Amino acid sequence: MKKRIYPRLAWDGIRKNRRMFAPFLLTCVCMVAIFYILCYLASPTALALIPRGKSSVEMVLTLGQIVLAVFSLVFLFYTHSFLIRRRMKEFGLYNVLGMGKGNLVRVITWESLITAALALAGGLLAGLALSKLAELGLVNLLDGEIDYRLRADAGALVRTALCYALIFALIWLSAIARTARASAIHLMKADSVGERPPKGNWALALAGVVLLGAAYWLAVSIDNPLDALTWFFVAVLMVIAATYLVMIAGSVKLCRGLQACKGYYYKPNHFVSVSSMAYRMKRNGAGLASICIIATMVLVMLSASTCMWFGAEDAILSRFPREINLTARMNEVAQLGDDNLDQIRGTVVRFASARGTTMRNVRDFRCVDLNGVLEDGVVQCDYETVNGRVRFGDLLEICLVSAEDYAAGTGTPLKLAEGEAALLVDGLDYDGDAITLAMGETARRFRVASVARGAAVDEYDGMMLPRLTVIVNDLAAAVEGFDTPGESGIAKLQFQWLYGFDTGLDDDGNSRFAHDLDFELFRLFEESDTVGFRSTMVDARADGAADFFGSYGALFFIGVLLSAVFLAAAVLIIYYKQVSEGYEDAKRFDIMQKVGMTKPEIKRSIASQLLTVFALPLAFAGLHLAFAFPMIQKVLILFSLYDTALFVRTTLISFAAFAALYAGVYALTSREYYRIVSGTA
Amino acid sequence: MSLLEVRNLKKVYRTRFGGHAVEALRNVSFTVEAGEYVAVMGESGSGKTTLLNILAALDKPTAGTVLLEGRDFSKIRESDVATFRRDNLGFVFQEFNLLDTFTVEDNIYLPLVLAGKSWREMSALLMPLARALGIEGILKKYPYEVSGGQKQRCAVARALITSPRIILADEPTGALDSRSSDELLTLFSQVNAQGQTILMVTHSARAASRAGRVLFIRDGEVFHQLYRGETSDDLFYAKIADTLTLLARGGDRV
């Protein structure tokens, strides 16, 4: 056989199957392009353009690359299996006509080479062109300098080419393995062999329902943000597995159940739909589950990342209440006394006036932080002595604030009688009329004057544990005798002075101000014998905001980009599903027409099947999203996003937008399906 | 009145842009009486399939009329054609045309379900039929689990269950081995003996020799017809074979 015949056969095969090949190639191109864009944006070339938060942008983008690479591998394998199934018949014919397996392998190899070359070339070209757009988007999002020079990064190009060459190589190997295993007759029939009627496995269906229930329960029952973060991935895996089980086994079981119900099943509009759904549910179910999972991923990503982006402002304000924020940590409660604080305060004021800066909107706050375990109205702060092991989830963060500071800070006067305390709770409930603070044997009991929701200090570190704020008349008296370092040598109490003010300077000015003030305080610490503190930290909101927007902007960007990829994937799955089912159903509907089914009946049956297949993944995705909501909300709290209303809004808008897009895609692909079915019918 | 009356049927196919015209049926006329068993023979390209498609109301003739019990096919509204077909005609195809998504039982029920019959009525009809056709044992199986002969018997059951005016069979033995073919033809004879009218298109002389009358079609016209009368199967077979030979030689009317 002439050498040139293999590439010709391969090219012919691709050309003749373009209805199946074109979308596959297009997906490959899209994925390669987006992967290149991610690589490019994380490359030194592009990072140089980003003003702030380079490291977080790089980290998030690298994470995105990994996700995309894994997804590409799985997804391209999946869609390629549709392709190869249709090609098998052709290969079978070649086989019968005298081509050996070796020759077939060569045809497949050429086909893979052509596909890979087209995908890589197209993808990299599109990537190069679009990377500028993405770069503009990201740089603009992060308030960087925009220019219009076209850049490329060799490292990113090579990395992308290698990654996808590897993926294509794996697909090629699996196609060869498949062909090598099958016999000629098998190859000829590969396309027409229907799946065996699925039996519908009770155990699997039940396992799916139980797993889904457990995942949902997990999602709603967790109220600790840190747990939410760890369990989130577990819940995601459970939901993915459960979705597949429920859609594959559960749906078959449901169809079987409907078939057993004679009165329902033997009706013109149910008969055909139910039986063909049941028959193909094994594959159909997997496709639907994939669509559902992708839809859920897109929705979660979109709603969370938009919420992050639009909530970043609030998050920054709560983390950095003033333009300049000073946190001083003391060694003992005495250092929170006015004598000591006046010296530090004086230094700050002198520093500001020396620079000609007026301090406005001053915030001045003392607090004592500790951790403890609450049990029967007693907060045991020496929790190492509590019986049994203390789980992290049992811990509370306790913040002691003086009534005077609280009143000054909030502007609401608070009068407490002797031995009384006012409580603020966040993430826990308390309804006792007294509360005891204990450090080992030392204990102090307060009558509870009032309990309200909230916290006195917003930028309080952590935010992961439930918080109990105890407002007392005298801070020093409240913790007297507590002030002993634990056996481990780690202080159980933190004495903090929080001092902040606005300067009216621009971002750079604030940034310099904070930096210089930090240095000034360090000098004070070194030179003065009278002042005492363990450490000070000065943060400018501008610096924090830059980091925030760096990581949030990158996250938002990745969220939108990955959503686009997953959407494209979902569209492709739907398309392939419709087309491949169209080919299968064409014959079936042809028979039905011959046996006496009217065209309207056929149309109705098609419509009802399509609607079910359309609505099922969307409904499930909505359900998943609803149950994921509380969990994602807790995870967002870790990112200092507390605005539930905003998250509800972004979630609803994301869902509505997705549903509209999905409906559009479905309408378009359904048309293709009708065309195929009625073409032969 | 004859059960089926075909008058001056003509069918011309045109290529898509109206260029070349092919005459599939030139001028076909014949009648089928109730209770008759008629075979239509002819070589490939003689117009057999076109004729059957028109009789099945799947295709429209260019000229001429088809009357079933005096009802003109061309007068049936487009939207009623499928219902008409379902209620009056039964089909047996060469390729069985069973739906692989249905069990054998559900395949047989299909026309009745489409007609809106309840399950109780349907199962009452199925049992005696299944027994007569010897398929009671495989009702719960799927088409891919049974043999070709069994599939064709299921297809016959599907055609018979609506008690159609006439059964149209298109090469029913075409995909069967000789034993299954004989079984099927015997089945047709039995069904016919009970009064069922059958019109079968075939190019197997063996199959045609079991019919009561054989129509020969050549070049879009009824070329000749043979009545069995009192002749035996074998003798009738010989006569059919002779006619075919003549047909093949391109001779004139016998």
JSON list of N, CA and C in Angstrom, two decimals, chain A residues 190-213:
[
{"chain": "A", "resi": 190, "resn": "ALA", "atom": "N", "xyz": [-20.11, -1.60, 16.05]},
{"chain": "A", "resi": 190, "resn": "ALA", "atom": "CA", "xyz": [-19.89, -0.78, 17.25]},
{"chain": "A", "resi": 190, "resn": "ALA", "atom": "C", "xyz": [-20.89, 0.35, 17.35]},
{"chain": "A", "resi": 191, "resn": "ASP", "atom": "N", "xyz": [-21.26, 0.87, 16.20]},
{"chain": "A", "resi": 191, "resn": "ASP", "atom": "CA", "xyz": [-22.16, 2.01, 16.21]},
{"chain": "A", "resi": 191, "resn": "ASP", "atom": "C", "xyz": [-23.59, 1.61, 16.51]},
{"chain": "A", "resi": 192, "resn": "SER", "atom": "N", "xyz": [-23.99, 0.43, 15.98]},
{"chain": "A", "resi": 192, "resn": "SER", "atom": "CA", "xyz": [-25.41, 0.11, 16.06]},
{"chain": "A", "resi": 192, "resn": "SER", "atom": "C", "xyz": [-25.77, -0.76, 17.26]},
{"chain": "A", "resi": 193, "resn": "VAL", "atom": "N", "xyz": [-24.75, -1.33, 17.91]},
{"chain": "A", "resi": 193, "resn": "VAL", "atom": "CA", "xyz": [-25.08, -2.15, 19.07]},
{"chain": "A", "resi": 193, "resn": "VAL", "atom": "C", "xyz": [-25.66, -1.26, 20.15]},
{"chain": "A", "resi": 194, "resn": "GLY", "atom": "N", "xyz": [-26.90, -1.46, 20.43]},
{"chain": "A", "resi": 194, "resn": "GLY", "atom": "CA", "xyz": [-27.53, -0.66, 21.47]},
{"chain": "A", "resi": 194, "resn": "GLY", "atom": "C", "xyz": [-27.05, -1.17, 22.81]},
{"chain": "A", "resi": 195, "resn": "GLU", "atom": "N", "xyz": [-27.13, -0.33, 23.79]},
{"chain": "A", "resi": 195, "resn": "GLU", "atom": "CA", "xyz": [-26.77, -0.81, 25.10]},
{"chain": "A", "resi": 195, "resn": "GLU", "atom": "C", "xyz": [-27.81, -1.81, 25.57]},
{"chain": "A", "resi": 196, "resn": "ARG", "atom": "N", "xyz": [-27.36, -2.79, 26.32]},
{"chain": "A", "resi": 196, "resn": "ARG", "atom": "CA", "xyz": [-28.33, -3.75, 26.83]},
{"chain": "A", "resi": 196, "resn": "ARG", "atom": "C", "xyz": [-29.28, -3.03, 27.77]},
{"chain": "A", "resi": 197, "resn": "PRO", "atom": "N", "xyz": [-30.50, -3.49, 27.77]},
{"chain": "A", "resi": 197, "resn": "PRO", "atom": "CA", "xyz": [-31.44, -2.81, 28.67]},
{"chain": "A", "resi": 197, "resn": "PRO", "atom": "C", "xyz": [-30.90, -2.87, 30.09]},
{"chain": "A", "resi": 198, "resn": "PRO", "atom": "N", "xyz": [-30.72, -1.72, 30.71]},
{"chain": "A", "resi": 198, "resn": "PRO", "atom": "CA", "xyz": [-30.17, -1.72, 32.06]},
{"chain": "A", "resi": 198, "resn": "PRO", "atom": "C", "xyz": [-31.15, -2.32, 33.03]},
{"chain": "A", "resi": 199, "resn": "LYS", "atom": "N", "xyz": [-30.61, -3.05, 33.98]},
{"chain": "A", "resi": 199, "resn": "LYS", "atom": "CA", "xyz": [-31.49, -3.72, 34.93]},
{"chain": "A", "resi": 199, "resn": "LYS", "atom": "C", "xyz": [-31.97, -2.76, 36.01]},
{"chain": "A", "resi": 200, "resn": "GLY", "atom": "N", "xyz": [-31.17, -1.76, 36.27]},
{"chain": "A", "resi": 200, "resn": "GLY", "atom": "CA", "xyz": [-31.57, -0.85, 37.35]},
{"chain": "A", "resi": 200, "resn": "GLY", "atom": "C", "xyz": [-31.21, -1.47, 38.68]},
{"chain": "A", "resi": 201, "resn": "ASN", "atom": "N", "xyz": [-30.08, -1.06, 39.20]},
{"chain": "A", "resi": 201, "resn": "ASN", "atom": "CA", "xyz": [-29.56, -1.70, 40.40]},
{"chain": "A", "resi": 201, "resn": "ASN", "atom": "C", "xyz": [-30.08, -0.99, 41.65]},
{"chain": "A", "resi": 202, "resn": "TRP", "atom": "N", "xyz": [-30.83, -1.75, 42.45]},
{"chain": "A", "resi": 202, "resn": "TRP", "atom": "CA", "xyz": [-31.41, -1.17, 43.67]},
{"chain": "A", "resi": 202, "resn": "TRP", "atom": "C", "xyz": [-30.34, -0.62, 44.60]},
{"chain": "A", "resi": 203, "resn": "ALA", "atom": "N", "xyz": [-29.29, -1.46, 44.78]},
{"chain": "A", "resi": 203, "resn": "ALA", "atom": "CA", "xyz": [-28.25, -1.08, 45.75]},
{"chain": "A", "resi": 203, "resn": "ALA", "atom": "C", "xyz": [-27.62, 0.24, 45.35]},
{"chain": "A", "resi": 204, "resn": "LEU", "atom": "N", "xyz": [-27.31, 0.37, 44.05]},
{"chain": "A", "resi": 204, "resn": "LEU", "atom": "CA", "xyz": [-26.65, 1.59, 43.60]},
{"chain": "A", "resi": 204, "resn": "LEU", "atom": "C", "xyz": [-27.57, 2.80, 43.73]},
{"chain": "A", "resi": 205, "resn": "ALA", "atom": "N", "xyz": [-28.84, 2.59, 43.33]},
{"chain": "A", "resi": 205, "resn": "ALA", "atom": "CA", "xyz": [-29.79, 3.70, 43.42]},
{"chain": "A", "resi": 205, "resn": "ALA", "atom": "C", "xyz": [-29.92, 4.17, 44.86]},
{"chain": "A", "resi": 206, "resn": "LEU", "atom": "N", "xyz": [-30.03, 3.18, 45.76]},
{"chain": "A", "resi": 206, "resn": "LEU", "atom": "CA", "xyz": [-30.17, 3.49, 47.18]},
{"chain": "A", "resi": 206, "resn": "LEU", "atom": "C", "xyz": [-28.92, 4.19, 47.70]},
{"chain": "A", "resi": 207, "resn": "ALA", "atom": "N", "xyz": [-27.76, 3.65, 47.30]},
{"chain": "A", "resi": 207, "resn": "ALA", "atom": "CA", "xyz": [-26.50, 4.26, 47.72]},
{"chain": "A", "resi": 207, "resn": "ALA", "atom": "C", "xyz": [-26.44, 5.71, 47.28]},
{"chain": "A", "resi": 208, "resn": "GLY", "atom": "N", "xyz": [-26.90, 5.97, 46.05]},
{"chain": "A", "resi": 208, "resn": "GLY", "atom": "CA", "xyz": [-26.90, 7.33, 45.53]},
{"chain": "A", "resi": 208, "resn": "GLY", "atom": "C", "xyz": [-27.76, 8.24, 46.38]},
{"chain": "A", "resi": 209, "resn": "VAL", "atom": "N", "xyz": [-28.96, 7.79, 46.68]},
{"chain": "A", "resi": 209, "resn": "VAL", "atom": "CA", "xyz": [-29.87, 8.63, 47.46]},
{"chain": "A", "resi": 209, "resn": "VAL", "atom": "C", "xyz": [-29.30, 8.89, 48.85]},
{"chain": "A", "resi": 210, "resn": "VAL", "atom": "N", "xyz": [-28.77, 7.82, 49.47]},
{"chain": "A", "resi": 210, "resn": "VAL", "atom": "CA", "xyz": [-28.22, 7.97, 50.83]},
{"chain": "A", "resi": 210, "resn": "VAL", "atom": "C", "xyz": [-27.03, 8.93, 50.82]},
{"chain": "A", "resi": 211, "resn": "LEU", "atom": "N", "xyz": [-26.16, 8.74, 49.84]},
{"chain": "A", "resi": 211, "resn": "LEU", "atom": "CA", "xyz": [-24.97, 9.57, 49.72]},
{"chain": "A", "resi": 211, "resn": "LEU", "atom": "C", "xyz": [-25.35, 11.04, 49.53]},
{"chain": "A", "resi": 212, "resn": "LEU", "atom": "N", "xyz": [-26.34, 11.24, 48.67]},
{"chain": "A", "resi": 212, "resn": "LEU", "atom": "CA", "xyz": [-26.77, 12.60, 48.39]},
{"chain": "A", "resi": 212, "resn": "LEU", "atom": "C", "xyz": [-27.35, 13.23, 49.67]},
{"chain": "A", "resi": 213, "resn": "GLY", "atom": "N", "xyz": [-28.16, 12.43, 50.36]},
{"chain": "A", "resi": 213, "resn": "GLY", "atom": "CA", "xyz": [-28.75, 12.92, 51.61]},
{"chain": "A", "resi": 213, "resn": "GLY", "atom": "C", "xyz": [-27.65, 13.29, 52.60]}
]
